[in-house]
Structure formats: C-alpha cells, structure tokens
mmCIF file with all atom_site columns, C-alpha atoms in Angstrom:
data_model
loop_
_atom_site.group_PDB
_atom_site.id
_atom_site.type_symbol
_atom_site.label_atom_id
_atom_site.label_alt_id
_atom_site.label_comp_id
_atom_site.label_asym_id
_atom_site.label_entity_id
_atom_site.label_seq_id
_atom_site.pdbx_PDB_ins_code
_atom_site.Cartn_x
_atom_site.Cartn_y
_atom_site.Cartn_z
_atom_site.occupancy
_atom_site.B_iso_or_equiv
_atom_site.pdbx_formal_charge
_atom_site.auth_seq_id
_atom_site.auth_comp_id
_atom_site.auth_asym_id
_atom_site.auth_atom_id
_atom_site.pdbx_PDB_model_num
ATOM 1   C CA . UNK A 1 1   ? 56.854 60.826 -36.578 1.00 0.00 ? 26  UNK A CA 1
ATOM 2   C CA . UNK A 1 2   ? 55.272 58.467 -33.666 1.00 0.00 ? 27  UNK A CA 1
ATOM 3   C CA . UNK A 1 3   ? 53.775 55.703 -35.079 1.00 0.00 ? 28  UNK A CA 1
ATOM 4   C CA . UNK A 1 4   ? 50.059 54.957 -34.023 1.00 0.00 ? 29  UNK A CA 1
ATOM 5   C CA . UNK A 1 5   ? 50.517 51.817 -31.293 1.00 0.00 ? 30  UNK A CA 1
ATOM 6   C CA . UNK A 1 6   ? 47.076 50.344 -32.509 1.00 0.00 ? 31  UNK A CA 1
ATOM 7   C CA . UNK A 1 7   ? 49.836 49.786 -35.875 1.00 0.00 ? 32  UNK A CA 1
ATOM 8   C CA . UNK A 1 8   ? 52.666 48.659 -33.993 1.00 0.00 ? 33  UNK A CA 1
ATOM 9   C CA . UNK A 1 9   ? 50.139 46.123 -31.905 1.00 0.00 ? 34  UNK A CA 1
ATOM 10  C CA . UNK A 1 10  ? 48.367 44.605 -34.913 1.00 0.00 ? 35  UNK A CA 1
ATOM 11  C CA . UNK A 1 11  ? 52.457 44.181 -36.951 1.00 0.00 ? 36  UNK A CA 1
ATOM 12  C CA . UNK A 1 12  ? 54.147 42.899 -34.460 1.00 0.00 ? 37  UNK A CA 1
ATOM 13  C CA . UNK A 1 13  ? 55.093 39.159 -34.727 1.00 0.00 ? 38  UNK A CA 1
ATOM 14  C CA . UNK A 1 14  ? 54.637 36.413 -32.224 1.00 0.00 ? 39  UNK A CA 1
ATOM 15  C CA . UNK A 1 15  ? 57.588 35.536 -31.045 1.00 0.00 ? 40  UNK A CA 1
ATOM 16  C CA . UNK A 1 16  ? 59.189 31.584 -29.636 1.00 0.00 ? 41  UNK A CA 1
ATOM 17  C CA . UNK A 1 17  ? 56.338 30.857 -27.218 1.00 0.00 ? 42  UNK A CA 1
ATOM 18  C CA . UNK A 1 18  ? 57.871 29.284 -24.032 1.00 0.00 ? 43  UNK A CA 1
ATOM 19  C CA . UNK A 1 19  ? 56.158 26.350 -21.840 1.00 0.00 ? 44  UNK A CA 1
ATOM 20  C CA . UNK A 1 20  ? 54.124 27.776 -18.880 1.00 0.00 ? 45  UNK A CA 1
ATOM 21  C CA . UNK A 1 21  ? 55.007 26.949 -15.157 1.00 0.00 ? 46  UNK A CA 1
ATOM 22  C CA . UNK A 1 22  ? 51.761 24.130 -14.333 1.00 0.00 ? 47  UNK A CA 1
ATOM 23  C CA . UNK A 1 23  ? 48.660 26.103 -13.042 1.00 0.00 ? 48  UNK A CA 1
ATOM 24  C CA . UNK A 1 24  ? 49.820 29.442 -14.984 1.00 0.00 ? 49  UNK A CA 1
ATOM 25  C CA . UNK A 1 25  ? 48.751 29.291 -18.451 1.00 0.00 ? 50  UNK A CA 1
ATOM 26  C CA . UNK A 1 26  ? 44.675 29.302 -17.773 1.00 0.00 ? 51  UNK A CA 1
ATOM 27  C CA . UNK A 1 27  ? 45.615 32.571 -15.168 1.00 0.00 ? 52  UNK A CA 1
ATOM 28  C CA . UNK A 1 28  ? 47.331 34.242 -17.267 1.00 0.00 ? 53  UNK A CA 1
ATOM 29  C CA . UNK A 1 29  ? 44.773 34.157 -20.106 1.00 0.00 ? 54  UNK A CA 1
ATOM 30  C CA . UNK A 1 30  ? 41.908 34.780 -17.217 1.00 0.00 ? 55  UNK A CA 1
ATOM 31  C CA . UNK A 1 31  ? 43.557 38.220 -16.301 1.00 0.00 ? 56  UNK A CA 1
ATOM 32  C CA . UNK A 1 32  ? 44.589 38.897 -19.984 1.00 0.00 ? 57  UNK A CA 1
ATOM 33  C CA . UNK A 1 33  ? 40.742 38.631 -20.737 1.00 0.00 ? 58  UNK A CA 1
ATOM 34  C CA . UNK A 1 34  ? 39.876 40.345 -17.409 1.00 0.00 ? 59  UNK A CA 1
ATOM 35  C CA . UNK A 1 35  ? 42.380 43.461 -18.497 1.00 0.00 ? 60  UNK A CA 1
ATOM 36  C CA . UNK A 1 36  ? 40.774 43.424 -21.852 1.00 0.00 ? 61  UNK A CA 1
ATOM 37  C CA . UNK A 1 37  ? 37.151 43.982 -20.518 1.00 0.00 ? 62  UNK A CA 1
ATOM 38  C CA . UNK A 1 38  ? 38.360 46.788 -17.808 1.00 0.00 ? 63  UNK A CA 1
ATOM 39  C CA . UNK A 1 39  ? 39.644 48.722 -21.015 1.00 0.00 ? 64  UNK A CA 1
ATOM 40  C CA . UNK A 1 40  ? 36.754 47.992 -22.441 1.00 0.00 ? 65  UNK A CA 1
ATOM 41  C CA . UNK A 1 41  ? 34.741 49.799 -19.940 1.00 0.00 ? 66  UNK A CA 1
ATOM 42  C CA . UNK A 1 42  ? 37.136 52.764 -19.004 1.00 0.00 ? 67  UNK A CA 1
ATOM 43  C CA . UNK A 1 43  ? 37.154 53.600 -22.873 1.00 0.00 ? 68  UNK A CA 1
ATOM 44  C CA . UNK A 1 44  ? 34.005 52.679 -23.954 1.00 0.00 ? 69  UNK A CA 1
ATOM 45  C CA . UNK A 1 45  ? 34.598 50.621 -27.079 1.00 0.00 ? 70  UNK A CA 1
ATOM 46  C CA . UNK A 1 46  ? 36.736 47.481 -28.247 1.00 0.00 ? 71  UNK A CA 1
ATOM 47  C CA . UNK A 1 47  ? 39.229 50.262 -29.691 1.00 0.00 ? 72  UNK A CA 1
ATOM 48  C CA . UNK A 1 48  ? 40.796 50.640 -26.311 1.00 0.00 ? 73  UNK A CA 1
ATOM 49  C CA . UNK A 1 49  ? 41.964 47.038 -26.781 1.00 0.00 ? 74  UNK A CA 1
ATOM 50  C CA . UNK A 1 50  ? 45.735 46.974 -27.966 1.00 0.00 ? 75  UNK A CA 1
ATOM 51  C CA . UNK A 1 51  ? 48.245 43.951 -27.241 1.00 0.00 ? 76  UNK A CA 1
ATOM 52  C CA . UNK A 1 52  ? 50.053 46.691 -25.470 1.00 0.00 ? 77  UNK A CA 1
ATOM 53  C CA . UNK A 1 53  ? 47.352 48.680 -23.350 1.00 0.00 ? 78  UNK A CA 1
ATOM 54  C CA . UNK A 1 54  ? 46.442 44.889 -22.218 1.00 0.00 ? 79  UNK A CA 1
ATOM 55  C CA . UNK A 1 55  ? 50.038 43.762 -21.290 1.00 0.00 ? 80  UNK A CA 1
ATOM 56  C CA . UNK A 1 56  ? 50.260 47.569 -19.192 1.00 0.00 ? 81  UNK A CA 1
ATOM 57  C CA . UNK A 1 57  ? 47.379 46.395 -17.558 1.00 0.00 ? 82  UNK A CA 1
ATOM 58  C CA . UNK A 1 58  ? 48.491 42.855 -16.330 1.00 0.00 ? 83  UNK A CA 1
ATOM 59  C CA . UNK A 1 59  ? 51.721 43.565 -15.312 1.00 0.00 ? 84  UNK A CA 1
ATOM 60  C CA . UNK A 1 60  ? 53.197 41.614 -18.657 1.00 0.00 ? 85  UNK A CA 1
ATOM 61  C CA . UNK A 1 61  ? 55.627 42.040 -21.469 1.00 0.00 ? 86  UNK A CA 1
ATOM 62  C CA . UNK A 1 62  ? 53.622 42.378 -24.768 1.00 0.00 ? 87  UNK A CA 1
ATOM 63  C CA . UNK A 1 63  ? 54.816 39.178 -26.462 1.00 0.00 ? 88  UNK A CA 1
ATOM 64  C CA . UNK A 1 64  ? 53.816 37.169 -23.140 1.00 0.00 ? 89  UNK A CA 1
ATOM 65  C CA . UNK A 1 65  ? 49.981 37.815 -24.748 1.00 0.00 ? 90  UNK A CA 1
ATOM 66  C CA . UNK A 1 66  ? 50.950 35.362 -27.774 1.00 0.00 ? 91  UNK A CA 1
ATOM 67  C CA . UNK A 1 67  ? 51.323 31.834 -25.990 1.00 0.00 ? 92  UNK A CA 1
ATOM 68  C CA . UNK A 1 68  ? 47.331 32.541 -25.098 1.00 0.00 ? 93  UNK A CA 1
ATOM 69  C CA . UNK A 1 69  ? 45.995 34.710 -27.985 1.00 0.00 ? 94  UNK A CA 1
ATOM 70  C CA . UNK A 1 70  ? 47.235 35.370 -31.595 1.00 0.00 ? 95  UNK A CA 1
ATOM 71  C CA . UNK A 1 71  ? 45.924 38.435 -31.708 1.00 0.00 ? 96  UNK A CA 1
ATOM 72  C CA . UNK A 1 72  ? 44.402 41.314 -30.339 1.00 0.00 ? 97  UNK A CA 1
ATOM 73  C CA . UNK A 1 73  ? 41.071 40.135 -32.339 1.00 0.00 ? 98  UNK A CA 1
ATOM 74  C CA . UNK A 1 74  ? 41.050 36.710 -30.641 1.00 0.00 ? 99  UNK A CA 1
ATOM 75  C CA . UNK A 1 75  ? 41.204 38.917 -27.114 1.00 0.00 ? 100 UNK A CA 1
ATOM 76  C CA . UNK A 1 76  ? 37.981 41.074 -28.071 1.00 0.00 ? 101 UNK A CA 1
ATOM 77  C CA . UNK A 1 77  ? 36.219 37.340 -29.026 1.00 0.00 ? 102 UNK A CA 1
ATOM 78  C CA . UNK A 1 78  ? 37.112 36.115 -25.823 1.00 0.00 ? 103 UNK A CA 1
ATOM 79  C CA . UNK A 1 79  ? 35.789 39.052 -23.932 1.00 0.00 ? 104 UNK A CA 1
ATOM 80  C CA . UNK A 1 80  ? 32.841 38.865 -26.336 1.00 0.00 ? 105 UNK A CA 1
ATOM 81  C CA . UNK A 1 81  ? 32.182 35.011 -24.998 1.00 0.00 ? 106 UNK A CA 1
ATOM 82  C CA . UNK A 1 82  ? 32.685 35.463 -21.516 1.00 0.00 ? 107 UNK A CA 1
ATOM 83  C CA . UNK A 1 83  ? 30.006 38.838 -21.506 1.00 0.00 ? 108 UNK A CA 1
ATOM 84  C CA . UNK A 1 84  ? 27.455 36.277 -23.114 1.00 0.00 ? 109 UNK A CA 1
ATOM 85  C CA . UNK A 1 85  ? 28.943 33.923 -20.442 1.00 0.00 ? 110 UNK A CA 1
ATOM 86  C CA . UNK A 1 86  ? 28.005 36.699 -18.333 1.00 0.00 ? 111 UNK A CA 1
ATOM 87  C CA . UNK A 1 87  ? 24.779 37.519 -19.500 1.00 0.00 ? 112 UNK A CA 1
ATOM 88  C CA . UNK A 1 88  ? 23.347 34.215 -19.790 1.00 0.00 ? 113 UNK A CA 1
ATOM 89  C CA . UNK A 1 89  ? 24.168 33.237 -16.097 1.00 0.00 ? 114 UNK A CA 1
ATOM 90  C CA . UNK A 1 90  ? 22.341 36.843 -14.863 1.00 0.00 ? 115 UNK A CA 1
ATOM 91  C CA . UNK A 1 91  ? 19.239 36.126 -16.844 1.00 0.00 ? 116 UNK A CA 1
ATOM 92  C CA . UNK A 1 92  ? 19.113 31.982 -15.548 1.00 0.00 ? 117 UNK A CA 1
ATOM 93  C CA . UNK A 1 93  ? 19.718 33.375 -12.140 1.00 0.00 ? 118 UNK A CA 1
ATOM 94  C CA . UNK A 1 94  ? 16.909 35.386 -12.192 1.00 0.00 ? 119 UNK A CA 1
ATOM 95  C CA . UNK A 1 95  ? 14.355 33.078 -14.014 1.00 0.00 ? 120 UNK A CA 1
ATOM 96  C CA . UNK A 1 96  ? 15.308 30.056 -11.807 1.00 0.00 ? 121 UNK A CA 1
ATOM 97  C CA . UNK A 1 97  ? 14.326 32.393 -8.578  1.00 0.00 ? 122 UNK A CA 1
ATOM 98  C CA . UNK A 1 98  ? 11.282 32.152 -9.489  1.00 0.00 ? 123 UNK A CA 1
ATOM 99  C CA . UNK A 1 99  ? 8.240  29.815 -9.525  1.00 0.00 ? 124 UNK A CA 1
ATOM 100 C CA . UNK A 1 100 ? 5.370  31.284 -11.382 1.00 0.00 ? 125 UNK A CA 1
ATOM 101 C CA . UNK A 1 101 ? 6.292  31.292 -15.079 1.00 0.00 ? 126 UNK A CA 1
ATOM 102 C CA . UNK A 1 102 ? 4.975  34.902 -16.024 1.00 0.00 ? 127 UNK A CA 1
ATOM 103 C CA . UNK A 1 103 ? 7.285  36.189 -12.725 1.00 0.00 ? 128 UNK A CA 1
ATOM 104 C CA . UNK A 1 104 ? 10.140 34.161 -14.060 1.00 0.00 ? 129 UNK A CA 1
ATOM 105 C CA . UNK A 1 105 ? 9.783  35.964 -17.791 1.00 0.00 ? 130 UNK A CA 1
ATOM 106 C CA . UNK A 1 106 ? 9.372  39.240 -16.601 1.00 0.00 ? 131 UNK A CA 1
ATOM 107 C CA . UNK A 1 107 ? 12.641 38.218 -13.977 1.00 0.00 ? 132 UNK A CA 1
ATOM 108 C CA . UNK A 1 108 ? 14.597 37.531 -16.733 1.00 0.00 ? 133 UNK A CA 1
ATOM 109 C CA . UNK A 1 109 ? 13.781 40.417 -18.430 1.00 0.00 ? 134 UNK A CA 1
ATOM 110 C CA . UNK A 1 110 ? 14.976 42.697 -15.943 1.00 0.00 ? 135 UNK A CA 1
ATOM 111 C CA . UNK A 1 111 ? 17.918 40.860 -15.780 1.00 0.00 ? 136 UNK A CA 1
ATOM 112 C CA . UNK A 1 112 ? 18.963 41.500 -19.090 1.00 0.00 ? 137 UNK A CA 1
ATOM 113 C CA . UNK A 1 113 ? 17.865 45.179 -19.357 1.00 0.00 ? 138 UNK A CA 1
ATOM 114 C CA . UNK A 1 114 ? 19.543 45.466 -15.750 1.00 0.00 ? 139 UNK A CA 1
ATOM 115 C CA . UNK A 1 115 ? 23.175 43.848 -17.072 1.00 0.00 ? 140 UNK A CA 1
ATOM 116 C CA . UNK A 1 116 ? 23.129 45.804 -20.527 1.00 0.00 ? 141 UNK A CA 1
ATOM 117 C CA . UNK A 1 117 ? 22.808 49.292 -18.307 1.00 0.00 ? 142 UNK A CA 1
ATOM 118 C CA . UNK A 1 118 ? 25.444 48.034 -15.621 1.00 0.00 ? 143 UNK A CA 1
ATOM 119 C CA . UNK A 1 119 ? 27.748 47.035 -18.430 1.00 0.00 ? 144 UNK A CA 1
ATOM 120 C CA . UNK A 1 120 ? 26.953 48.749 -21.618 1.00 0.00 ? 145 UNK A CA 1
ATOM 121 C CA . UNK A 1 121 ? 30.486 48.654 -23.105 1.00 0.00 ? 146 UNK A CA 1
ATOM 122 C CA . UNK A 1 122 ? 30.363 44.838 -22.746 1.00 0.00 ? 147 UNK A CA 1
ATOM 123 C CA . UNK A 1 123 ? 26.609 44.955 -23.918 1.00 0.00 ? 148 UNK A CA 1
ATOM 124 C CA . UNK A 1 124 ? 27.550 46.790 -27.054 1.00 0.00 ? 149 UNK A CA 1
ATOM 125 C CA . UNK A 1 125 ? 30.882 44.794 -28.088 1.00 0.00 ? 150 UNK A CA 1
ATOM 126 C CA . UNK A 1 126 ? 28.516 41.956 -28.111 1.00 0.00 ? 151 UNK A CA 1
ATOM 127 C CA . UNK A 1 127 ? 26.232 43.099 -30.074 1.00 0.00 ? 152 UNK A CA 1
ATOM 128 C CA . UNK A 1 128 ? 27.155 45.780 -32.056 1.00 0.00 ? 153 UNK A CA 1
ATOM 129 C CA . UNK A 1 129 ? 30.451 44.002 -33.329 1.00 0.00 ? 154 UNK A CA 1
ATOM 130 C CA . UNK A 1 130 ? 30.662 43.310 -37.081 1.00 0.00 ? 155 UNK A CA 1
ATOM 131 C CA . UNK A 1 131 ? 32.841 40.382 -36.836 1.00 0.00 ? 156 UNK A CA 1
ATOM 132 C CA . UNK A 1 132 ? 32.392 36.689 -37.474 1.00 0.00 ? 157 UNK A CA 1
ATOM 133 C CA . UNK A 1 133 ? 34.523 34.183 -36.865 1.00 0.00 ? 158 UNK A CA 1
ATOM 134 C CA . UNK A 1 134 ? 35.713 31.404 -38.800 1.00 0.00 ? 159 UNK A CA 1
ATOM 135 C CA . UNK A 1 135 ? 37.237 29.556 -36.037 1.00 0.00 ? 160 UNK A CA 1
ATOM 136 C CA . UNK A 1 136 ? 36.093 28.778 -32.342 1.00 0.00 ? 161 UNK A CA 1
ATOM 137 C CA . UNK A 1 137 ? 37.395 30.696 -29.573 1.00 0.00 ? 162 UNK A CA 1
ATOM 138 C CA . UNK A 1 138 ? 39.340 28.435 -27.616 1.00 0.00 ? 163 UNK A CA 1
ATOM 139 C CA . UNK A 1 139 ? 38.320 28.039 -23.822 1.00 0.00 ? 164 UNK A CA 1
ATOM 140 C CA . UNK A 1 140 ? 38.472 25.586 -20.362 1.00 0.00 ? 165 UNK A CA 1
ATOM 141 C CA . UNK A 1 141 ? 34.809 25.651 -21.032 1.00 0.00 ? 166 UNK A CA 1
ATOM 142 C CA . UNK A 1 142 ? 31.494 25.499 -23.484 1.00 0.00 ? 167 UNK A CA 1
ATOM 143 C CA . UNK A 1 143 ? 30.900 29.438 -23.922 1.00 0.00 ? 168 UNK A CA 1
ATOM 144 C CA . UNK A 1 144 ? 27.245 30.428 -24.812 1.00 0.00 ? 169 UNK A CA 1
ATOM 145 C CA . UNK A 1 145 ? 26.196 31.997 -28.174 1.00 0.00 ? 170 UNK A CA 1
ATOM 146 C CA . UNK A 1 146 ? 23.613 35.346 -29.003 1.00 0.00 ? 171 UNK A CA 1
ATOM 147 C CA . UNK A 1 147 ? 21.190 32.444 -30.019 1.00 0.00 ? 172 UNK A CA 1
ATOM 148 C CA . UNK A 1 148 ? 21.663 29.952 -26.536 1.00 0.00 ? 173 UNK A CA 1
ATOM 149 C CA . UNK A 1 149 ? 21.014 33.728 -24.499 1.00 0.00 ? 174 UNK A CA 1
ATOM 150 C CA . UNK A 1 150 ? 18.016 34.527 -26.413 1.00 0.00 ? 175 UNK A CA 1
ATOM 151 C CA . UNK A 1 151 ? 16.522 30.842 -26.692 1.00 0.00 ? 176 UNK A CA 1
ATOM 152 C CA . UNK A 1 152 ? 16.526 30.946 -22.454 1.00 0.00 ? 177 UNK A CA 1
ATOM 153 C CA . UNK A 1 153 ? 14.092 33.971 -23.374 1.00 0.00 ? 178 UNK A CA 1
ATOM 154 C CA . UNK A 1 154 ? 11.789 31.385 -25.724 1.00 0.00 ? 179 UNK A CA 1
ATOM 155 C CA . UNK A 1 155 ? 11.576 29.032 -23.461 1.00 0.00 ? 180 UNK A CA 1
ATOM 156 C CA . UNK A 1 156 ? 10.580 31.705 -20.564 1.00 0.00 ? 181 UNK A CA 1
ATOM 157 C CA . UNK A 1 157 ? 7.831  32.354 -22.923 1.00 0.00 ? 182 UNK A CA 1
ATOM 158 C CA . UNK A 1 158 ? 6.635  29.260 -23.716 1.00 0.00 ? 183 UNK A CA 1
ATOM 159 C CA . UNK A 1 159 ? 6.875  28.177 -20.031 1.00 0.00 ? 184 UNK A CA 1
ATOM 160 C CA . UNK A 1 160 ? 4.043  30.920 -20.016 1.00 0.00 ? 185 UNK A CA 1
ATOM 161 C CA . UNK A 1 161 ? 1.612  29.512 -22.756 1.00 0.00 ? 186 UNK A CA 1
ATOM 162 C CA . UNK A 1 162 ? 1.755  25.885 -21.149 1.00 0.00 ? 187 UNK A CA 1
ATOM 163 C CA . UNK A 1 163 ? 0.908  27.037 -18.060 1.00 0.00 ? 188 UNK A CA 1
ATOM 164 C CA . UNK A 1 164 ? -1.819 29.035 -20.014 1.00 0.00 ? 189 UNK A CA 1
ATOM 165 C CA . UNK A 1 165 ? -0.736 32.248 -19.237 1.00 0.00 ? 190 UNK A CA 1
ATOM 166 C CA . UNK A 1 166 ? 0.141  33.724 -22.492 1.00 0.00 ? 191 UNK A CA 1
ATOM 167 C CA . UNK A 1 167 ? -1.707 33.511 -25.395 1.00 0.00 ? 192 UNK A CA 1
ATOM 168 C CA . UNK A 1 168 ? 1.366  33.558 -27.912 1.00 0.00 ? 193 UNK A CA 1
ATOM 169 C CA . UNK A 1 169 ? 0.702  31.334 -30.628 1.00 0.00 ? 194 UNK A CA 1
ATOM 170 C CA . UNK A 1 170 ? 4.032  31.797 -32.140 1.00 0.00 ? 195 UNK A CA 1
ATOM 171 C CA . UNK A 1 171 ? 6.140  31.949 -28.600 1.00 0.00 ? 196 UNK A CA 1
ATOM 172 C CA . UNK A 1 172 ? 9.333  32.308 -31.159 1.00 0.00 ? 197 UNK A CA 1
ATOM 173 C CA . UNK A 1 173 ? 8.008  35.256 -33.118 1.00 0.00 ? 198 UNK A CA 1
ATOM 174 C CA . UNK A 1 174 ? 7.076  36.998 -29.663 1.00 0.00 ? 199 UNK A CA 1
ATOM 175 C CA . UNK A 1 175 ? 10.065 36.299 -28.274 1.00 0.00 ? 200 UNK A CA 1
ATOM 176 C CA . UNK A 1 176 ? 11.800 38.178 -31.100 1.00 0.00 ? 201 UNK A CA 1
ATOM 177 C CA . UNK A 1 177 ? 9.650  41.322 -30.434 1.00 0.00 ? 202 UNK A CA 1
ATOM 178 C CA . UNK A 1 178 ? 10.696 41.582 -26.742 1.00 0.00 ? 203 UNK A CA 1
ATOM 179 C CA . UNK A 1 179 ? 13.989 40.864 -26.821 1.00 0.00 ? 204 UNK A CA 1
ATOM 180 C CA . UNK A 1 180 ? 13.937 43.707 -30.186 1.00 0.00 ? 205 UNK A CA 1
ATOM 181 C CA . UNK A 1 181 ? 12.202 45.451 -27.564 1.00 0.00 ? 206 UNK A CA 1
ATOM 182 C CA . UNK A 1 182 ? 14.856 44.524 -24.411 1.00 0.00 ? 207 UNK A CA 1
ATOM 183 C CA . UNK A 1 183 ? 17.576 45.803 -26.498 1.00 0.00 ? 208 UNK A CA 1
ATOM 184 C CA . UNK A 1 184 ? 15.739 49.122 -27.370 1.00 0.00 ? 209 UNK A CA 1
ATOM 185 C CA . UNK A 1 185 ? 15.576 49.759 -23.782 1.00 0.00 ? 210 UNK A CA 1
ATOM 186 C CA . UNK A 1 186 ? 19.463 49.279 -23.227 1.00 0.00 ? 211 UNK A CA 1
ATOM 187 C CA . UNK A 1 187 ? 20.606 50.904 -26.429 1.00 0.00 ? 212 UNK A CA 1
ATOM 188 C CA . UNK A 1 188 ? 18.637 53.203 -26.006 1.00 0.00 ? 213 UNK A CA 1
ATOM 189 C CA . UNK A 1 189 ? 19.435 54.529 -22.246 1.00 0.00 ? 214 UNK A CA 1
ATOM 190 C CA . UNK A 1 190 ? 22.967 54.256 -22.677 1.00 0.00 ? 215 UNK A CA 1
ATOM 191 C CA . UNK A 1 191 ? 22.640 56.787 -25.851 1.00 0.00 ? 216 UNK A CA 1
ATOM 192 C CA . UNK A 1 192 ? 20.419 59.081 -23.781 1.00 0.00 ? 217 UNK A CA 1
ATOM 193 C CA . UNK A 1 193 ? 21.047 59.462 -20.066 1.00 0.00 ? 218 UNK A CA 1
ATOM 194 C CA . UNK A 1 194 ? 19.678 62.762 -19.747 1.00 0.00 ? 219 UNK A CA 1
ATOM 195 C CA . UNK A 1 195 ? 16.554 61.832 -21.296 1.00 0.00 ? 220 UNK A CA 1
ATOM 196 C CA . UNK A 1 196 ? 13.489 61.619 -18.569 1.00 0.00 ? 221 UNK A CA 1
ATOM 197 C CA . UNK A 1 197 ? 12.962 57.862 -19.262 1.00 0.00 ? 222 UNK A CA 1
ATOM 198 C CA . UNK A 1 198 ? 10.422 56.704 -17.058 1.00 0.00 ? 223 UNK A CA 1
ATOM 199 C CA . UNK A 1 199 ? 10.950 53.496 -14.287 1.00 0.00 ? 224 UNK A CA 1
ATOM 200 C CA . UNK A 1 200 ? 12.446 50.691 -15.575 1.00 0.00 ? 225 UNK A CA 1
ATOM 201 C CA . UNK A 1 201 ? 8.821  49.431 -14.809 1.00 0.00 ? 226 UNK A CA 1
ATOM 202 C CA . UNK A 1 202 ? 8.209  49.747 -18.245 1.00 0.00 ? 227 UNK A CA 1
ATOM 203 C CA . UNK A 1 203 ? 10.241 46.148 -18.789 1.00 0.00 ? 228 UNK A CA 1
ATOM 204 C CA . UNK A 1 204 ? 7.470  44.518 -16.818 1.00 0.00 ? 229 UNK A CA 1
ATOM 205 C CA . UNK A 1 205 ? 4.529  46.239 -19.193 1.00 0.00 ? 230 UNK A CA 1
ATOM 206 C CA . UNK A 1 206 ? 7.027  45.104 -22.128 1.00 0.00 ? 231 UNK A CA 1
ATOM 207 C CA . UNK A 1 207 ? 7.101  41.491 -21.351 1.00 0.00 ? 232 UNK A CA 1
ATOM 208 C CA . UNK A 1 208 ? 3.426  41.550 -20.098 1.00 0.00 ? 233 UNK A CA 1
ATOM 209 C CA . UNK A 1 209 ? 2.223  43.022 -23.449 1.00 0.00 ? 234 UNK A CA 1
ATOM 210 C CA . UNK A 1 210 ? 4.355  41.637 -26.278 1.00 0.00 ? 235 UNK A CA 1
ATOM 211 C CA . UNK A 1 211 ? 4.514  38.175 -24.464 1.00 0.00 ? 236 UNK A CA 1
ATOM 212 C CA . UNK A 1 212 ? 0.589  38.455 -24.693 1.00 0.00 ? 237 UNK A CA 1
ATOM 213 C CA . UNK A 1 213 ? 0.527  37.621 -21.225 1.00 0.00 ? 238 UNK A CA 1
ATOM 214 C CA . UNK A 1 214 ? -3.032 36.770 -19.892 1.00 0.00 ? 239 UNK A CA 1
ATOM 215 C CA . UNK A 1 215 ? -4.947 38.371 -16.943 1.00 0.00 ? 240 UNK A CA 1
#
C-alpha cells in the first residue's frame, strides 16, 4: 500500500549536513522559500508544502532541504515571515507616497486589501495558521511581526488626529476596527468571487468612517 508522502516527508531523518560552496547557502534557502510559496499558491493552502514537493520544485535532492531548514514546519514559518516581509513593505510603500495624512491612511489601506486579493494563499497562511513558535525563525535579516504590520496602520491613524483630521480618541481601538474591517474585505472576497461585491471603493468609505476621519 503507497504510503502518504506528507508521512514519509515529516519521518524522514536529516541526514550528515555538508559545508556549502561560499555564496550558496543564503540561495539555496532563498529558492527553497521561493518554491515553498509557489506551492503555496498553485494549491491553495500550506498542505501543498512537503520536503519533497519543495525539493521537485528547486531542482534538489530532498535531504539538501536539511542544512537550511529542519523541517517542513520551519519552511511554512519562513514563508509566513517573508509574506509579512511582503506585506509590510506594500503598505509603507504606499503610505510614504503620500503627503496628506488621511490620503496616506486610506493608501495604505488599499494596499493591504490590494496584496491580500493578489496573494490570498500567502494572506491566509499568515493569518489563519494555528501555529506558534517557540523559537525564532532564523534569517539574513530582522523579519516583521502581525503586530509591527498592523502598528504601521496606528500610526497612519494617529498621523490623522495630530494633523486634526480624525477625531479618534482611542487611535489604537480604531485601528483595531479597520484593520477587523481590512481583513473582512480580503477574507471575505477570496471566499466569494461570484458575489456582486461592489468597487473596492468601499476601503476608502472604511478608513474614512471607522478612522472617524473629519470633513
């Protein structure tokens, strides 16, 4: 009877890891993590990630994966830090474009609706995972967490209420609403294409209204 290869992945043992020509070790793991986030969005889920699937899709052997990851969980965390790596540089694009404070909010607001509906699988392995991790996921740089991506989004707001546009006394509790709001939009639309959602408009009456943005 063929054994699932999800199983055969997740028992296999690392075997003697072997030095790394200079310049190769930080490529390989780049296109490891790369491969991981193409399966990612052909399949639709983290589930299409196997140590296998990921090694067919580099060009590798299998065991080559465990001088740069020790497991096929430690690949879905690194995909899951380089999509808020991602994320966060979208959303700072877009507010830094910007000069007035209430355009650079409702910028960055787009932004983020705009990258969860371009990359939903990413989107929802970032947030939708169940997972927490004891131990940081090593990288060649400082990765960004949930809370450092929605922070940029507090400060938008309270960019807003010194320049006296907003009249958010609690720019942190706001904040909360429209990003619960921002994610409702990008959940949502992914679950129901064929539903006759109006223009995506609708994130600049969002930030407008729950960012109690003045006339």
């Amino acid at each position: 009877m063929e054994q699932d290869p999800t199983t055969l992945d997740q028992r296999e043992e690392p075997p003697a890891r072997h030095r790394n020509r200079r310049g190769e070790g930080p490529r390989l793991r780049e296109e490891i993590v790369r491969a991981a986030i193409a399966l990612i969005e052909r399949g639709g889920s983290k589930e299409s990630v196997t140590l296998r699937a990921v090694a067919r899709e580099v060009g590798i052997a299998a065991p080559s994966i465990y001088g740069h990851f020790a497991d096929r969980d430690a690949i879905v965390d690194a995909v899951v830090a380089e999509a808020l790596t991602r994320l966060q540089q979208t959303v700072s694009a877009a507010t830094a474009a910007q000069d007035d404070p209430v355009d650079s909010l409702i910028a960055g607001c787009a932004a983020y609706v705009e990258f969860g509906s371009r990359d939903p699988a990413c989107y929802r392995i970032v947030f939708g995972s169940s997972r927490h991790r004891t131990q940081p996921v090593p990288c060649e740089r400082p990765s960004p967490s949930g809370l450092d991506v929605f922070m940029a989004l507090v400060h938008s707001l309270e960019a807003c209420v010194r320049a006296g546009r907003s009249a958010s006394t609690d720019p942190f509790a706001d904040a909360v609403a429209l990003w619960t709001a921002l994610h409702g939009q990008v959940t949502l639309r992914a679950a129901l294409p064929d539903f006759p959602w109006p223009p995506t408009d609708t994130v600049t009456q969002l930030a407008r209204s729950l960012g109690r943005v003045t006339p």
